[in-house]
PDB file of C-alpha atoms in Angstrom:
ATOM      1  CA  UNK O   1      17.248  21.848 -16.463  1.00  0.00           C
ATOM      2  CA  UNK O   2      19.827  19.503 -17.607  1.00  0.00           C
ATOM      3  CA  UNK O   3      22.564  20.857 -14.775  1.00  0.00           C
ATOM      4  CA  UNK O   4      19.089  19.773 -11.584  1.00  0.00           C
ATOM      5  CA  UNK O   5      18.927  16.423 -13.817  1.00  0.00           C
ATOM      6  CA  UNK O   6      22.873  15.955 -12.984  1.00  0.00           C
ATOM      7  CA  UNK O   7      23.526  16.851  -9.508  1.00  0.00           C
ATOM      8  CA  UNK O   8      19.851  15.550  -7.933  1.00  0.00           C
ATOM      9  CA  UNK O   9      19.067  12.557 -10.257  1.00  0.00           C
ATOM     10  CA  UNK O  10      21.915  10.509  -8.186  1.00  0.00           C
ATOM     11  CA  UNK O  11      21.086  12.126  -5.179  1.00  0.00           C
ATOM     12  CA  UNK O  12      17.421  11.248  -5.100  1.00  0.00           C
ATOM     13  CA  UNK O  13      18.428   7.753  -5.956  1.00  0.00           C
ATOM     14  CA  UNK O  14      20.649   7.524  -3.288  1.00  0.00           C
ATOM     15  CA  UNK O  15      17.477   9.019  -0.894  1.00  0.00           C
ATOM     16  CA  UNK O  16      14.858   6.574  -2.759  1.00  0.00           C
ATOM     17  CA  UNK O  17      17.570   3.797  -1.748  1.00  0.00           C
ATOM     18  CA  UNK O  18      18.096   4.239   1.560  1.00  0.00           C
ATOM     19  CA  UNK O  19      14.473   4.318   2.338  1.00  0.00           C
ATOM     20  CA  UNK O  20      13.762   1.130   0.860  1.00  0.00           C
ATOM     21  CA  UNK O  21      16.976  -0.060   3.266  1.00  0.00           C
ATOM     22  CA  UNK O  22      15.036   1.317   5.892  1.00  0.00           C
ATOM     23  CA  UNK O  23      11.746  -0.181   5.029  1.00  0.00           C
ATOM     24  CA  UNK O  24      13.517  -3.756   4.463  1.00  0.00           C
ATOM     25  CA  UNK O  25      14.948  -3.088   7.944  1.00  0.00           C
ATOM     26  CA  UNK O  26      12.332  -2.404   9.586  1.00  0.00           C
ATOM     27  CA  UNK O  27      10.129  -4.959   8.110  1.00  0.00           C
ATOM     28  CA  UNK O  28      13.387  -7.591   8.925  1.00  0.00           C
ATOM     29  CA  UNK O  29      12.807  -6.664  12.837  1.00  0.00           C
ATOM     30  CA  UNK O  30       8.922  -6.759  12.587  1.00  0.00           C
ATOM     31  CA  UNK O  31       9.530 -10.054  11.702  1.00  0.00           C
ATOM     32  CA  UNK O  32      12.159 -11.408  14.317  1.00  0.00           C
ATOM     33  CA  UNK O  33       9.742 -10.390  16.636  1.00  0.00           C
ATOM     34  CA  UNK O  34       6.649 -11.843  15.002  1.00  0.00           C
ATOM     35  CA  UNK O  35       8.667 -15.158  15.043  1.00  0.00           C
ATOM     36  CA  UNK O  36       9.857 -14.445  18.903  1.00  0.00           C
ATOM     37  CA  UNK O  37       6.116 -13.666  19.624  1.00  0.00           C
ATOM     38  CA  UNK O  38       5.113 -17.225  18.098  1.00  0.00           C
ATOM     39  CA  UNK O  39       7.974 -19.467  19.042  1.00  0.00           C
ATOM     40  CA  UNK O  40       8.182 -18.223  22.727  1.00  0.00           C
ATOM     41  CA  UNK O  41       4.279 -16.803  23.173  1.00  0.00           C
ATOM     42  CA  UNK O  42       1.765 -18.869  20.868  1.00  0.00           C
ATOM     43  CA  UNK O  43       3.342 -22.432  20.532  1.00  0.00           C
ATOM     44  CA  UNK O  44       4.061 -22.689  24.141  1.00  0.00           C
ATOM     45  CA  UNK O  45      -0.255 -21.394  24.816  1.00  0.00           C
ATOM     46  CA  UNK O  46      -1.134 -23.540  21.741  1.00  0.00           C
ATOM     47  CA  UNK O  47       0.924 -27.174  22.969  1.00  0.00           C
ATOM     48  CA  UNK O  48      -0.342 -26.214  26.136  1.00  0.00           C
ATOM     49  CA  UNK O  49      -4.367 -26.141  25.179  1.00  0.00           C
ATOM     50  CA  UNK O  50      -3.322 -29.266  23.018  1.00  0.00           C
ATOM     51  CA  UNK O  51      -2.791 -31.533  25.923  1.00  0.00           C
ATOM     52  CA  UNK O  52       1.528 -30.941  25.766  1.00  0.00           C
ATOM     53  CA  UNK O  53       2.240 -31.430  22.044  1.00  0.00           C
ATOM     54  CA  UNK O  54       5.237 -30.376  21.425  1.00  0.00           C
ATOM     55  CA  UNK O  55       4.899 -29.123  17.640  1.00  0.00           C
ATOM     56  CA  UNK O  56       8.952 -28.860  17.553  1.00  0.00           C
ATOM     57  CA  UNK O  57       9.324 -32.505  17.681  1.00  0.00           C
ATOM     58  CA  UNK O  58       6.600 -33.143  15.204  1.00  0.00           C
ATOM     59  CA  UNK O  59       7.532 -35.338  11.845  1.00  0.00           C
ATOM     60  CA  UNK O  60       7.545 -38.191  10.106  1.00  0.00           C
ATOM     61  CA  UNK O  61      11.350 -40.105   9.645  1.00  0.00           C
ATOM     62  CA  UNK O  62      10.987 -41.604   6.154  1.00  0.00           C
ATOM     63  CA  UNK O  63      13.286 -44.529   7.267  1.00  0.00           C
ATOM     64  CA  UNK O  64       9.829 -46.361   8.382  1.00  0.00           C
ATOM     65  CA  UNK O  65      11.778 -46.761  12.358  1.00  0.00           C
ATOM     66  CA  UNK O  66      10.033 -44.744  15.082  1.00  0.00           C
ATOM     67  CA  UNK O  67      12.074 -42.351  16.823  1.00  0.00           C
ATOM     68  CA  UNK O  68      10.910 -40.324  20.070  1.00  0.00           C
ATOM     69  CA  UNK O  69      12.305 -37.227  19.225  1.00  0.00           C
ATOM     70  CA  UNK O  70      13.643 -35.057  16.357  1.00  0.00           C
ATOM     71  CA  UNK O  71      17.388 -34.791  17.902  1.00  0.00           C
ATOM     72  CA  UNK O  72      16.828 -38.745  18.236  1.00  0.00           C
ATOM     73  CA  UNK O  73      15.983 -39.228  14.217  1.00  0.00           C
ATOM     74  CA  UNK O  74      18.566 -36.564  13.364  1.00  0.00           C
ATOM     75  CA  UNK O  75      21.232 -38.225  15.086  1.00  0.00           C
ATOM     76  CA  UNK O  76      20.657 -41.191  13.581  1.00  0.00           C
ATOM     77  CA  UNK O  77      20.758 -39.821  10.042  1.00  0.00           C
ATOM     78  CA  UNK O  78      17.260 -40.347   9.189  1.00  0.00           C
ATOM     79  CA  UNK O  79      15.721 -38.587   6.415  1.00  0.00           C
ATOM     80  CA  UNK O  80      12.249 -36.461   8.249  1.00  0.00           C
ATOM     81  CA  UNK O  81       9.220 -34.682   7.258  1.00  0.00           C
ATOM     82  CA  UNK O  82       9.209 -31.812   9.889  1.00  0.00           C
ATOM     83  CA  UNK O  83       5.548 -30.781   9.818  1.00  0.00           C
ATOM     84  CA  UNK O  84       5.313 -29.557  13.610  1.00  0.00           C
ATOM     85  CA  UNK O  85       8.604 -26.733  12.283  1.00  0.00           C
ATOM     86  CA  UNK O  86       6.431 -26.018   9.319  1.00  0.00           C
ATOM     87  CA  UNK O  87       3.294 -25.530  11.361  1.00  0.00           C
ATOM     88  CA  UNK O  88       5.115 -22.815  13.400  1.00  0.00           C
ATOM     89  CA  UNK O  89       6.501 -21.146   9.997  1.00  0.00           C
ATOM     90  CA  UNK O  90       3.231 -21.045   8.490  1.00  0.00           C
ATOM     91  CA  UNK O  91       1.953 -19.542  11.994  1.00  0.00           C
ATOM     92  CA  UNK O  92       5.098 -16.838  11.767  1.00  0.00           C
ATOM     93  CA  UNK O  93       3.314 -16.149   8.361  1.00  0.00           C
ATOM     94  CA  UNK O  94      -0.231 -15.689   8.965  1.00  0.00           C
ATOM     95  CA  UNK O  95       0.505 -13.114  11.889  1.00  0.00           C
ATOM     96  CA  UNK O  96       3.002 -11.643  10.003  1.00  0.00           C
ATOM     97  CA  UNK O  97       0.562 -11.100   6.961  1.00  0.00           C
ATOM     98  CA  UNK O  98      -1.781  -9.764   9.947  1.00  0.00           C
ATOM     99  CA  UNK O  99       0.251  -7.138  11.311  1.00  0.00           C
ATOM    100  CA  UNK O 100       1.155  -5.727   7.735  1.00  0.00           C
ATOM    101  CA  UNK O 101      -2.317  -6.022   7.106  1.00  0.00           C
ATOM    102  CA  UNK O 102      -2.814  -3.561  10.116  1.00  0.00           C
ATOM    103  CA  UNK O 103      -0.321  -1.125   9.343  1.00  0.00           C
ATOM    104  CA  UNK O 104      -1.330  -0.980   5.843  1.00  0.00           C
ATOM    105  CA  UNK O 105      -4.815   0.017   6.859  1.00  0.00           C
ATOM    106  CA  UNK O 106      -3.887   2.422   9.674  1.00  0.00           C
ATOM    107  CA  UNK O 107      -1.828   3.947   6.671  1.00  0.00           C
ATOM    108  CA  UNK O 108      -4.794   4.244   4.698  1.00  0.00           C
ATOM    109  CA  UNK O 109      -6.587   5.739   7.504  1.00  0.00           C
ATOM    110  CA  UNK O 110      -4.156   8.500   7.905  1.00  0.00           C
ATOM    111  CA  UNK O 111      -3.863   9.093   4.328  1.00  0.00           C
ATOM    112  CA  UNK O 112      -5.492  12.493   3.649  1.00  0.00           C
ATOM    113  CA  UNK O 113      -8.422  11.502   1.435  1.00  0.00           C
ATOM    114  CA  UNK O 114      -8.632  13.753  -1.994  1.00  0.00           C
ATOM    115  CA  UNK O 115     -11.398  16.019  -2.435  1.00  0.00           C
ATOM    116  CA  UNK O 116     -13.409  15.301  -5.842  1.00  0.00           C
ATOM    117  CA  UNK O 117     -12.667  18.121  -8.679  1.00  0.00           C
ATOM    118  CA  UNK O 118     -15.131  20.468  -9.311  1.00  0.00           C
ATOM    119  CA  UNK O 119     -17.427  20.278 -11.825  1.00  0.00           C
ATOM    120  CA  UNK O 120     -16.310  22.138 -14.767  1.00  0.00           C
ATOM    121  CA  UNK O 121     -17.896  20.587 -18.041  1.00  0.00           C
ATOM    122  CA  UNK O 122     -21.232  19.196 -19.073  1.00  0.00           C
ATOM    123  CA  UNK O 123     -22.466  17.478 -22.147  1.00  0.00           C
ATOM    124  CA  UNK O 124     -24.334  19.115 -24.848  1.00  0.00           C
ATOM    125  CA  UNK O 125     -27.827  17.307 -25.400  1.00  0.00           C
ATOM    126  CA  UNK O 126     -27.878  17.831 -29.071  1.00  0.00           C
ATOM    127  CA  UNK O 127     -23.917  16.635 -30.016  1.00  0.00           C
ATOM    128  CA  UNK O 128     -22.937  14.756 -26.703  1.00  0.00           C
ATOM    129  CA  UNK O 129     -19.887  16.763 -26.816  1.00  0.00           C
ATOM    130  CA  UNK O 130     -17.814  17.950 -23.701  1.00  0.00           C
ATOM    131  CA  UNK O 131     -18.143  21.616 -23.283  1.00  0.00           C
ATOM    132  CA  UNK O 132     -17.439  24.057 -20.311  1.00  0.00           C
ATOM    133  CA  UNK O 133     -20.023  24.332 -17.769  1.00  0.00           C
ATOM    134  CA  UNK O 134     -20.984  27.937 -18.136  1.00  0.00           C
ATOM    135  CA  UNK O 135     -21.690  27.896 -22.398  1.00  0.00           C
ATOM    136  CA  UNK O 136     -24.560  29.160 -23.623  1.00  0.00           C
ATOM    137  CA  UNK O 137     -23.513  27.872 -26.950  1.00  0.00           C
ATOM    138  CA  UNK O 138     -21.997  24.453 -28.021  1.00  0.00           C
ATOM    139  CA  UNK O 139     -18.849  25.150 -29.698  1.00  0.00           C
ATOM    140  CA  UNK O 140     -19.210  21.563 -31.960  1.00  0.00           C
ATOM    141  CA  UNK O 141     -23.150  21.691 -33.170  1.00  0.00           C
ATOM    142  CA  UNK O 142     -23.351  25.689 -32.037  1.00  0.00           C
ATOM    143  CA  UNK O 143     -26.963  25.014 -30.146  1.00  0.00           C
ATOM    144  CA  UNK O 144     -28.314  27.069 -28.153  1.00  0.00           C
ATOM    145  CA  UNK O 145     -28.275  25.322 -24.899  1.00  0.00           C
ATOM    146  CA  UNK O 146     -31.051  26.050 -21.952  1.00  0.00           C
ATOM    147  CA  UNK O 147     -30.282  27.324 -19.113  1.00  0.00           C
ATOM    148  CA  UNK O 148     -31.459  24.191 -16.520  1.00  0.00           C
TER     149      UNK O 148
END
């Protein structure tokens, strides 16, 4: 026992490891994509139904001076609130949250469900013990039990 405990303990850790690398890896593609989807799918439909808004060059410079574009406040140093970026993020998000939301329940789906465990006790009437299913006797308050 202690000799399996020596030689597989590291090598299941190394096997537990490298699946989580591929999990994190996979999951770190899923979401380049996700964020390709939005950035070069979505916000181009979405600025497009919202009559050209262009949600990149959406913010606030905290300077108080109007600029026309991001590039334009950034240039100038100004300090900016860049809620159009964060509006995009927090889209990345939601259909990121979606699509794991998906897998999770086609996993569940394919997941063999477990059958329930026979029935192999009942409860004496007299003692509310636990006893085995085919006693004609309790074994706690030794009553004769009926046959029902």
């Amino acid at each position: 026992y202690l000799l399996s405990q020596i030689y597989f303990t590291p090598f299941s850790l190394i096997c537990h490891l490298s699946n989580k690398q591929k999990r994190f890896r996979m999951i770190r593609n899923l979401f380049s994509l996700v964020t390709s989807l939005v950035d070069n799918v979505i916000m181009p439909v979405i600025t497009l139904l919202t009559g050209k808004i262009d949600f990149s060059n959406l913010f606030i410079a905290l300077d108080g001076e109007n600029y026309k574009t991001l590039a334009e406040a950034q240039k100038a140093g100004a300090a900016t609130l860049n809620y159009g970026t964060f509006i995009s993020g927090l889209l990345n998000f939601l259909i990121m949250a979606f699509v794991v939301f998906l897998i999770v329940k086609a996993m569940n789906k394919m997941r063999k469900k477990e059958e329930p465990a026979p029935v192999t006790t009942k409860v004496c009437p007299h003692c509310m013990s636990e006893i085995h299913i085919d006693a004609d006797r309790c074994p706690h308050c030794t009553s004769r039990l009926d046959e029902n």
